[in-house]
Short mmCIF file of C-alpha atoms in Angstrom, two decimals:
data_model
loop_
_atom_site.label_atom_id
_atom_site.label_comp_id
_atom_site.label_asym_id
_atom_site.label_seq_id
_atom_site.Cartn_x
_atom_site.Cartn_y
_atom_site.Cartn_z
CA UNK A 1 47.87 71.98 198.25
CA UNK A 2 47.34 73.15 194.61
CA UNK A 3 47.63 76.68 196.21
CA UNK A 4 50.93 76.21 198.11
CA UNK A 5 52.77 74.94 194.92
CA UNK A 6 51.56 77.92 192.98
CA UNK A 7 53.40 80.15 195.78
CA UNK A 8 56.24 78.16 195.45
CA UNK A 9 56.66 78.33 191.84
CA UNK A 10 55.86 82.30 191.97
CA UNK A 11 58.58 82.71 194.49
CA UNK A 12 61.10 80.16 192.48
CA UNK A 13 60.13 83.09 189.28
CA UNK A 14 60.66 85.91 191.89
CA UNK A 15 63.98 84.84 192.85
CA UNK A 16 64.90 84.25 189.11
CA UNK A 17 64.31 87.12 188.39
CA UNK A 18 65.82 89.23 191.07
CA UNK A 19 69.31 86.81 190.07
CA UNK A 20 69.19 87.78 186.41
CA UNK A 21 68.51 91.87 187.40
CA UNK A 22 71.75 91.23 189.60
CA UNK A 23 73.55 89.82 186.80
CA UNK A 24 72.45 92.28 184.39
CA UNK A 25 73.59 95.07 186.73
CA UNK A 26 77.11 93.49 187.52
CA UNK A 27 77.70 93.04 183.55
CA UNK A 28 76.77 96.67 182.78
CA UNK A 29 78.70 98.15 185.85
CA UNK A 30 81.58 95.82 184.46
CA UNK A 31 81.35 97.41 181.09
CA UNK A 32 80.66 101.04 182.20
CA UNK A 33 83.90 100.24 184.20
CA UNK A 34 85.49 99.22 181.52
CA UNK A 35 84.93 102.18 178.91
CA UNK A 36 86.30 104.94 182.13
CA UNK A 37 89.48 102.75 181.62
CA UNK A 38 89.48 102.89 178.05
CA UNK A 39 88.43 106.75 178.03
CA UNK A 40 91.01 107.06 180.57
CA UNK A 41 93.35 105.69 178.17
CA UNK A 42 92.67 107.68 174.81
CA UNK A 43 93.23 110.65 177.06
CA UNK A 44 96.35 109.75 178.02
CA UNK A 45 97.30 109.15 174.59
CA UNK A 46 95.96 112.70 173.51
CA UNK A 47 98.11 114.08 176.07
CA UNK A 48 101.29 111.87 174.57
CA UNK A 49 100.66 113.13 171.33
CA UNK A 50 100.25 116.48 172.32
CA UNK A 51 103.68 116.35 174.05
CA UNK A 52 105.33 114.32 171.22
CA UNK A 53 103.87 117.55 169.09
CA UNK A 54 105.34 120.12 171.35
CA UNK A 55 108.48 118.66 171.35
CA UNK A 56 108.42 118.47 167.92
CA UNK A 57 107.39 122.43 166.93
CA UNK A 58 110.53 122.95 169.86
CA UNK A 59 112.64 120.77 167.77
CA UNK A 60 111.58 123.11 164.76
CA UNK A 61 112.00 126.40 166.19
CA UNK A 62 115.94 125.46 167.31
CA UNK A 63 116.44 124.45 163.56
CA UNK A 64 114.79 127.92 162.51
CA UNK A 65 116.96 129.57 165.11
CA UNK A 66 120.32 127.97 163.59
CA UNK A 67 119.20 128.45 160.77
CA UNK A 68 118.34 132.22 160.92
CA UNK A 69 122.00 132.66 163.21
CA UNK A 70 123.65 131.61 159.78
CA UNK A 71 121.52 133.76 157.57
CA UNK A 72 123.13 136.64 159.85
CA UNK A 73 126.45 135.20 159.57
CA UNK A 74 126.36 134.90 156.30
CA UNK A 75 124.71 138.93 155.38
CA UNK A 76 127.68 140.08 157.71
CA UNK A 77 130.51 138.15 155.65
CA UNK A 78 128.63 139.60 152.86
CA UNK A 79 128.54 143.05 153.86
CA UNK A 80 132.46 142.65 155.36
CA UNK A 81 133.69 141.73 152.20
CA UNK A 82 131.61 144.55 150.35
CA UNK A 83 133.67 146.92 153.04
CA UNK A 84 136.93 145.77 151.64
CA UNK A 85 135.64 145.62 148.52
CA UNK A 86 135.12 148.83 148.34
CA UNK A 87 138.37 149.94 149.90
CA UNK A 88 140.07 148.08 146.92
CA UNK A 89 141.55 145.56 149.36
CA UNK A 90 142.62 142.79 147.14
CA UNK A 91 143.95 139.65 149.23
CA UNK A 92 146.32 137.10 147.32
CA UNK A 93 144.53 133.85 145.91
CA UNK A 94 145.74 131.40 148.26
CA UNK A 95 144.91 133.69 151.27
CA UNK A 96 141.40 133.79 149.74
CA UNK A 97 141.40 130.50 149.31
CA UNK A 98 142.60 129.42 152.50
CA UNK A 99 139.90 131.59 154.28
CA UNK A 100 137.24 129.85 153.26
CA UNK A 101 138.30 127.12 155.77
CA UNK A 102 138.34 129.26 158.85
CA UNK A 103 135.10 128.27 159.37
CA UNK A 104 136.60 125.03 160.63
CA UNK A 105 137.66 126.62 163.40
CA UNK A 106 134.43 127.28 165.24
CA UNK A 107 133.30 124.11 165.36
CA UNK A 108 136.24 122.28 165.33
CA UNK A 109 138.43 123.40 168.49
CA UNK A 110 141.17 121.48 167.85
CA UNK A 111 142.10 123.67 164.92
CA UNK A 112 142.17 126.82 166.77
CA UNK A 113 146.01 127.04 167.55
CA UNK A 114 147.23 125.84 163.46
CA UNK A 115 148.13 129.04 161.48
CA UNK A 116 146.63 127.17 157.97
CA UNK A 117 143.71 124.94 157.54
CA UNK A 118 144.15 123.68 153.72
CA UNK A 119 143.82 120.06 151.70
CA UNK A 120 146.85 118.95 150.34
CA UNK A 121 146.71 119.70 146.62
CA UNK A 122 148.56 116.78 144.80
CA UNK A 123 147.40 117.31 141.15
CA UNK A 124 145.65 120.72 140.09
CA UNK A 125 146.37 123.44 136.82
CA UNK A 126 144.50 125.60 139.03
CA UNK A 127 141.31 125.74 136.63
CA UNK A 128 138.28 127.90 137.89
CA UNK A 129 135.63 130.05 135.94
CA UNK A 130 133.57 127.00 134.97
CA UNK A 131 130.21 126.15 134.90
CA UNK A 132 130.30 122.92 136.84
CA UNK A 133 132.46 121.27 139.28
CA UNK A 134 131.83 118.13 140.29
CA UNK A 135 133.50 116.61 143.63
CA UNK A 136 134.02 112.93 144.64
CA UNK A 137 135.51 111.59 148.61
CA UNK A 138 137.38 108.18 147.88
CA UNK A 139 139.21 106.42 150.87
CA UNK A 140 140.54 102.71 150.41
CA UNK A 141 137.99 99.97 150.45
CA UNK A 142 140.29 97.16 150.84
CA UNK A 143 140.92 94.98 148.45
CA UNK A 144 138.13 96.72 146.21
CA UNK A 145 138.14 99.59 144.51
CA UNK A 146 135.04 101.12 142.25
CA UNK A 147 136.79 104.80 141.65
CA UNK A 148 138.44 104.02 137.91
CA UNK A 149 135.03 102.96 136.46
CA UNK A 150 133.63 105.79 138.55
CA UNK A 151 135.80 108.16 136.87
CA UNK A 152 135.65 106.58 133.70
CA UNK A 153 132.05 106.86 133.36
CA UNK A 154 132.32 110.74 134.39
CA UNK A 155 134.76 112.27 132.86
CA UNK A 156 134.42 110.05 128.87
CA UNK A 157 130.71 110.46 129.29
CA UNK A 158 131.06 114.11 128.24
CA UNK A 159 131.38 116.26 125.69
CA UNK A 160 134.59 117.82 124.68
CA UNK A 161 132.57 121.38 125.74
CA UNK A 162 131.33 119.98 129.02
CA UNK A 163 134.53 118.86 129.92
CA UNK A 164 136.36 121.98 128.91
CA UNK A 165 133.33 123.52 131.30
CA UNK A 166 133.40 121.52 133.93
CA UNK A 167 136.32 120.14 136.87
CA UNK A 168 136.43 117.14 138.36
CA UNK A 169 137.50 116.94 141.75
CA UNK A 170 138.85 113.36 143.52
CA UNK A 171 139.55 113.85 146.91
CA UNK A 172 141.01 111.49 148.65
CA UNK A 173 139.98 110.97 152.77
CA UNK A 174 142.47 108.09 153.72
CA UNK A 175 145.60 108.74 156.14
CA UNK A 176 146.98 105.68 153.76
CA UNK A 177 149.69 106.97 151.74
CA UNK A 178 149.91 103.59 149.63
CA UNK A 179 146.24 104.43 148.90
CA UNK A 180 146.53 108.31 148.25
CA UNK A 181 149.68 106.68 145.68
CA UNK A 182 147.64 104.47 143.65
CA UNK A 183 145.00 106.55 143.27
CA UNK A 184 147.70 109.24 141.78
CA UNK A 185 149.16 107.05 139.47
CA UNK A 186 145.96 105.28 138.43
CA UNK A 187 144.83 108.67 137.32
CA UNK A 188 147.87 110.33 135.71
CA UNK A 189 148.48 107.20 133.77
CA UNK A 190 144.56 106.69 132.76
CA UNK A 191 143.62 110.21 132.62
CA UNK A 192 146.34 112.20 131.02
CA UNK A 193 144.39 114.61 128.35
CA UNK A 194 142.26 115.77 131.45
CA UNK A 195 144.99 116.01 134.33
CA UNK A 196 147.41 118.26 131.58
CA UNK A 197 144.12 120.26 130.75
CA UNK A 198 143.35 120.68 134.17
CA UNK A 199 139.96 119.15 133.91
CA UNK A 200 140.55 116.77 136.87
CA UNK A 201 142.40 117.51 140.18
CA UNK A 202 143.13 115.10 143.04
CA UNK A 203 143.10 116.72 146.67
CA UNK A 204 144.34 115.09 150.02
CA UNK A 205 143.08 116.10 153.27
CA UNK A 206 145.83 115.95 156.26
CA UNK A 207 144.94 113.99 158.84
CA UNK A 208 145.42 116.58 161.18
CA UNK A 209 141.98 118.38 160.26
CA UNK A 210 140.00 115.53 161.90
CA UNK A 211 139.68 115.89 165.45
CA UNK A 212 140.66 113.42 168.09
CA UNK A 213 137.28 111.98 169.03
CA UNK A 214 136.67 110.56 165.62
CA UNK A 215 139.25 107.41 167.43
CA UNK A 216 137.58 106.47 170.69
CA UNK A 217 139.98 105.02 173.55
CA UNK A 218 137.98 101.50 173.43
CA UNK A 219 136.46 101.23 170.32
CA UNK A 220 133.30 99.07 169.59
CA UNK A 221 131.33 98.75 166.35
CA UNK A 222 128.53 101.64 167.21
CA UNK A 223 131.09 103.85 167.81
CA UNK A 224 133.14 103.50 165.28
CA UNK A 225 129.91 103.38 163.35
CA UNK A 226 129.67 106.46 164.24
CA UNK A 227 132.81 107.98 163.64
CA UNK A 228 132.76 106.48 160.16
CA UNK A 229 129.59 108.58 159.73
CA UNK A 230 131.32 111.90 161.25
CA UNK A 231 134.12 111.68 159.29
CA UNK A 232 132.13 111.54 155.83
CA UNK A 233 130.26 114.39 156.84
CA UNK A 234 133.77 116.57 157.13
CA UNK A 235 135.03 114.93 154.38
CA UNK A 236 132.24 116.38 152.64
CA UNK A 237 132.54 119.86 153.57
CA UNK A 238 136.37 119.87 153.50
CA UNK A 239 135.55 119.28 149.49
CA UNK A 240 132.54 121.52 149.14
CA UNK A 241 135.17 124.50 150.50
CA UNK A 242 137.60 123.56 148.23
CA UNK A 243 135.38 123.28 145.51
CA UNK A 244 133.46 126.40 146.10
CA UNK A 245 135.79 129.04 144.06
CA UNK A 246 136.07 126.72 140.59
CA UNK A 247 132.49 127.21 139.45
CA UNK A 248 128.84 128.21 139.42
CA UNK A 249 127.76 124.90 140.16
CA UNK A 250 128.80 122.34 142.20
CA UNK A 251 127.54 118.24 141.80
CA UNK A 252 128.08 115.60 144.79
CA UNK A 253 129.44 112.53 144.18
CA UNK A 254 130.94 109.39 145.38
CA UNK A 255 133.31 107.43 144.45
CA UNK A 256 131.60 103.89 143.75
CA UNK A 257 129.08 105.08 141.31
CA UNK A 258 128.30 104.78 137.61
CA UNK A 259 127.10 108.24 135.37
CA UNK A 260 124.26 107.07 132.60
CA UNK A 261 124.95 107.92 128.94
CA UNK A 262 124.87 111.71 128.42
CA UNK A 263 124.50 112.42 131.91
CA UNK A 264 125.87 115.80 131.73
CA UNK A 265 123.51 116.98 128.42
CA UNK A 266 120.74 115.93 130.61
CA UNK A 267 121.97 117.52 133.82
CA UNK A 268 122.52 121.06 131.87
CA UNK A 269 119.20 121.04 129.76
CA UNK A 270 117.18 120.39 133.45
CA UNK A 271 119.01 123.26 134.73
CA UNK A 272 117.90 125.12 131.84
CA UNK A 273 114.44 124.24 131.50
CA UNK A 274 113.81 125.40 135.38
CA UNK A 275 111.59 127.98 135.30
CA UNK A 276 112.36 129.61 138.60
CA UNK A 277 115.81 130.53 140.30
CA UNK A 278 114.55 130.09 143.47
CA UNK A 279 115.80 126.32 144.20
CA UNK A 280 117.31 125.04 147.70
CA UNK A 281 119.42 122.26 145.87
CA UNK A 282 118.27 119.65 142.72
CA UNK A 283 118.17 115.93 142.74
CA UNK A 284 119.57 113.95 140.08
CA UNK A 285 119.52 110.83 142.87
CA UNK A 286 118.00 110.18 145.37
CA UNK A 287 120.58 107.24 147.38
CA UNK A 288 121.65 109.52 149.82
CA UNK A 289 124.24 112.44 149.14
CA UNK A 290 124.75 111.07 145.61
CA UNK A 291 123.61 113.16 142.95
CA UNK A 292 122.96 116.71 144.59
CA UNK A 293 123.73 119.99 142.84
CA UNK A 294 124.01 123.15 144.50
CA UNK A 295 124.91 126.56 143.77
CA UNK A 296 128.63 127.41 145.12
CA UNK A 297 127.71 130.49 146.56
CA UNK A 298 125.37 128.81 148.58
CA UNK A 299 128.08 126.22 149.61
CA UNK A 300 129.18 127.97 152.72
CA UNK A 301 125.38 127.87 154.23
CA UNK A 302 125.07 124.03 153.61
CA UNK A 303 128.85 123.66 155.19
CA UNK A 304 127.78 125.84 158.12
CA UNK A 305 125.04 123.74 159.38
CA UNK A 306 126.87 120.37 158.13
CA UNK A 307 129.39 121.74 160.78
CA UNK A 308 126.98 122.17 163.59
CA UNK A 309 125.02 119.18 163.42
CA UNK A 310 127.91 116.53 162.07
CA UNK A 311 128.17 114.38 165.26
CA UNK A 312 124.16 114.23 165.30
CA UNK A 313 123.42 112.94 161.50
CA UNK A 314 124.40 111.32 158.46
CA UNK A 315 124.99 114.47 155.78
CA UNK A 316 121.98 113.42 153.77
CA UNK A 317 119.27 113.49 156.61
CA UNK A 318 121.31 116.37 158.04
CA UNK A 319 120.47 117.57 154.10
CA UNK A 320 116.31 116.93 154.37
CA UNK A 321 116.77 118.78 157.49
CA UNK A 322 117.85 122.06 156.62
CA UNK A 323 115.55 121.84 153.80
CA UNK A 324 112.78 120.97 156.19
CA UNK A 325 113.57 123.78 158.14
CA UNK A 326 113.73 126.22 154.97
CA UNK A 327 110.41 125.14 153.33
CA UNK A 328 108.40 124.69 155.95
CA UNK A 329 105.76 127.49 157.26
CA UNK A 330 105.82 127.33 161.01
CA UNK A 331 102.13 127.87 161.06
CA UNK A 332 102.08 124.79 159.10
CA UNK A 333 102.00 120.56 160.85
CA UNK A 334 103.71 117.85 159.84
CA UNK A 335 101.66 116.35 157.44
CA UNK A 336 101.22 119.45 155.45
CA UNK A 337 105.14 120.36 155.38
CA UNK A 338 105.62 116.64 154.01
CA UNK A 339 103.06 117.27 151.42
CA UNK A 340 104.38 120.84 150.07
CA UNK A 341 108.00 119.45 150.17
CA UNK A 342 107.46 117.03 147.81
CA UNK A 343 105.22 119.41 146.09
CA UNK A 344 108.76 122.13 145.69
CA UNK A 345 111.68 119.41 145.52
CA UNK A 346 113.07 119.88 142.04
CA UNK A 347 113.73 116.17 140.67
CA UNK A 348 115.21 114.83 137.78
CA UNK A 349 113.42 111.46 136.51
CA UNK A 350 115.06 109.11 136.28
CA UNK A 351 118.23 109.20 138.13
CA UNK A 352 121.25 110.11 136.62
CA UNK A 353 123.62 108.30 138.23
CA UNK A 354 123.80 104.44 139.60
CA UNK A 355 125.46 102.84 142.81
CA UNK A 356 127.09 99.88 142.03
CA UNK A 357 129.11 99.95 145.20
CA UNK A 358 128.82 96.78 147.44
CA UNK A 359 131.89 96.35 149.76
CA UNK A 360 131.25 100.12 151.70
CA UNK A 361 133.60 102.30 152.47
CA UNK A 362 132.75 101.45 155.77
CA UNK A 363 134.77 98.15 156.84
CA UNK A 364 133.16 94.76 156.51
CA UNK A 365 129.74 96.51 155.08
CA UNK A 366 128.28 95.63 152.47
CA UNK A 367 125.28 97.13 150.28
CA UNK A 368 122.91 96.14 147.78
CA UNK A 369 120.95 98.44 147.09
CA UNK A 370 121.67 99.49 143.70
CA UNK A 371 118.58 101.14 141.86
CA UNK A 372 118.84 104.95 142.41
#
């Protein structure tokens, strides 16, 4: 009897155990299971992030392309004009002038057939051979308007020396004409020493240099989102080519900002103090287009690839960009190129300049961000 329990209780140990080796076995085929799915998974994601990478460097190496097609474009204008140059071909000013926006024409179709492509000039003395111009877009905002304390800040904030160096250039975007008017006479009647001195110009640009597309059929808030965002982008240029003959220097601007005391000494003794010549473009803000100063000769360049890219992205990324695309080895990835363009931005601390704008000049936008 004694015997036949002890084989029971040996077989009830033997079939314990033989249940828990199952259960062990099923748990670690489970997991082994389990880390092939998640192996399967990181190498998926390796193979995402390689794509993601190559699409990236592809994304790069159009950029460099552009970017090198304008170089070209740019040496053969050069070496064109050296040709006449050299022949003593002297073209009349406003010929001169008006050639500068031919470059319209390539990337805007619609301005293929019209004989001149030039802003309306509704308050100039003509003043060039100055150190600094400095260009602000206005359209109407509505019932609110920031451009008089703009301007007021600008142009009494200097100097009698920087202003007798320097031009200020409104230009006026808006197909309003009641708009383009008050913006005339607010100036002539607040700004009189500087308008008869020729130290502050106003410029209109016909509405026949925007193409057609800005104005869908059936318009919906994206698009016209959109459009908004085109349009500034020519607006800008339209003024950088305009502004591009007055001076050595040009500053962007808008037109709902506020300049901080002495401003302009500050801007000038940065400029100075730079050690090197070899500079894409300086910040003296960093909101967006506000705040950037180029060189005028290198105006057409930044117009050029403005042009190509305008329906893509707002100027300002369109801006980090082509500077991306500059500064950047190709050998180099992305985290290093981030690093070494922060490392050769040239930026004025603090910002010279403050937004103050809330209604945009988008409709029904508004902004607070005012800190720049």
């Amino acid at each position: 009897m004694r015997t036949k329990q002890v084989n029971l209780l040996i077989s009830f140990v033997a079939v314990t155990l033989f249940s828990f080796s199952c259960f062990c076995i099923s748990k670690l085929t489970q997991t082994y299971n389990q880390l092939i799915s998640c192996r399967s998974h990181v190498l998926e994601f390796r193979e995402n992030m390689l794509h993601l990478k190559n699409k990236t460097e592809h994304n790069r190496q159009e950029l460099l392309r552009a970017l090198n097609q304008m170089k070209y474009e740019i040496t053969l204008k050069e070496n064109v004009s050296r040709s006449l140059d050299e022949k003593m071909v002297t073209p009349r000013e406003n010929e001169t002038e008006s050639n500068r926006f031919e470059a319209l024409k390539f990337f805007l179709p619609h301005l293929r057939k019209v004989s001149r492509i030039y802003p309306d000039v509704i308050i100039s003395k003509g003043k060039t051979n100055v150190t600094f111009a400095l260009g602000i877009s206005t359209v109407n905002r509505g019932t609110q308007s920031y451009l008089k304390q703009t301007l007021n800040s600008i142009i009494t904030r200097m100097t009698p020396a920087e202003e007798k160096d320097s031009v200020v250039i409104v230009s006026v975007a808006d197909s309003n004409e009641d708009y383009l008017k008050s913006v005339v006479d607010m100036i002539t009647k607040r700004f009189k020493r500087q308008v008869k001195s020729g130290s502050l110009e106003v410029i209109s640009v016909p509405a026949f240099l925007y193409p057609d597309s800005l104005h869908g059929q059936q318009p919906t808030e994206v698009s016209e989102f959109k459009s908004w965002q085109r349009k500034q982008v020519l607006d800008f240029c339209i003024l950088m080519l305009y502004a591009q003959s007055k001076a050595i220097y040009y500053l962007q601007l808008e037109d709902d900002i506020i300049a901080k005391r002495m401003y302009f000494t500050k801007m000038t003794d940065f400029l100075h103090n730079i050690t090197s010549n070899n500079w894409f473009y300086i910040q003296f803000s960093v909101l967006g287009f506000i705040g950037k100063l180029f060189r005028t000769e290198d105006l057409p360049g930044f117009v050029q690839f403005f042009l190509m890219f305008y329906k893509d992205k707002p100027i300002d990324w369109l801006l980090e960009t082509l500077f991306q695309a500059k500064m950047c080895d190709p050998a180099e990835n992305f985290r290093q190129c981030t690093t070494r363009l922060k490392e050769v931005l040239i930026q004025h601390k603090p910002s010279l300049f403050q937004h103050v704008g809330i209604h945009s000049s988008f409709p029904g936008k508004e902004q607070y961000f005012k800190k720049i």
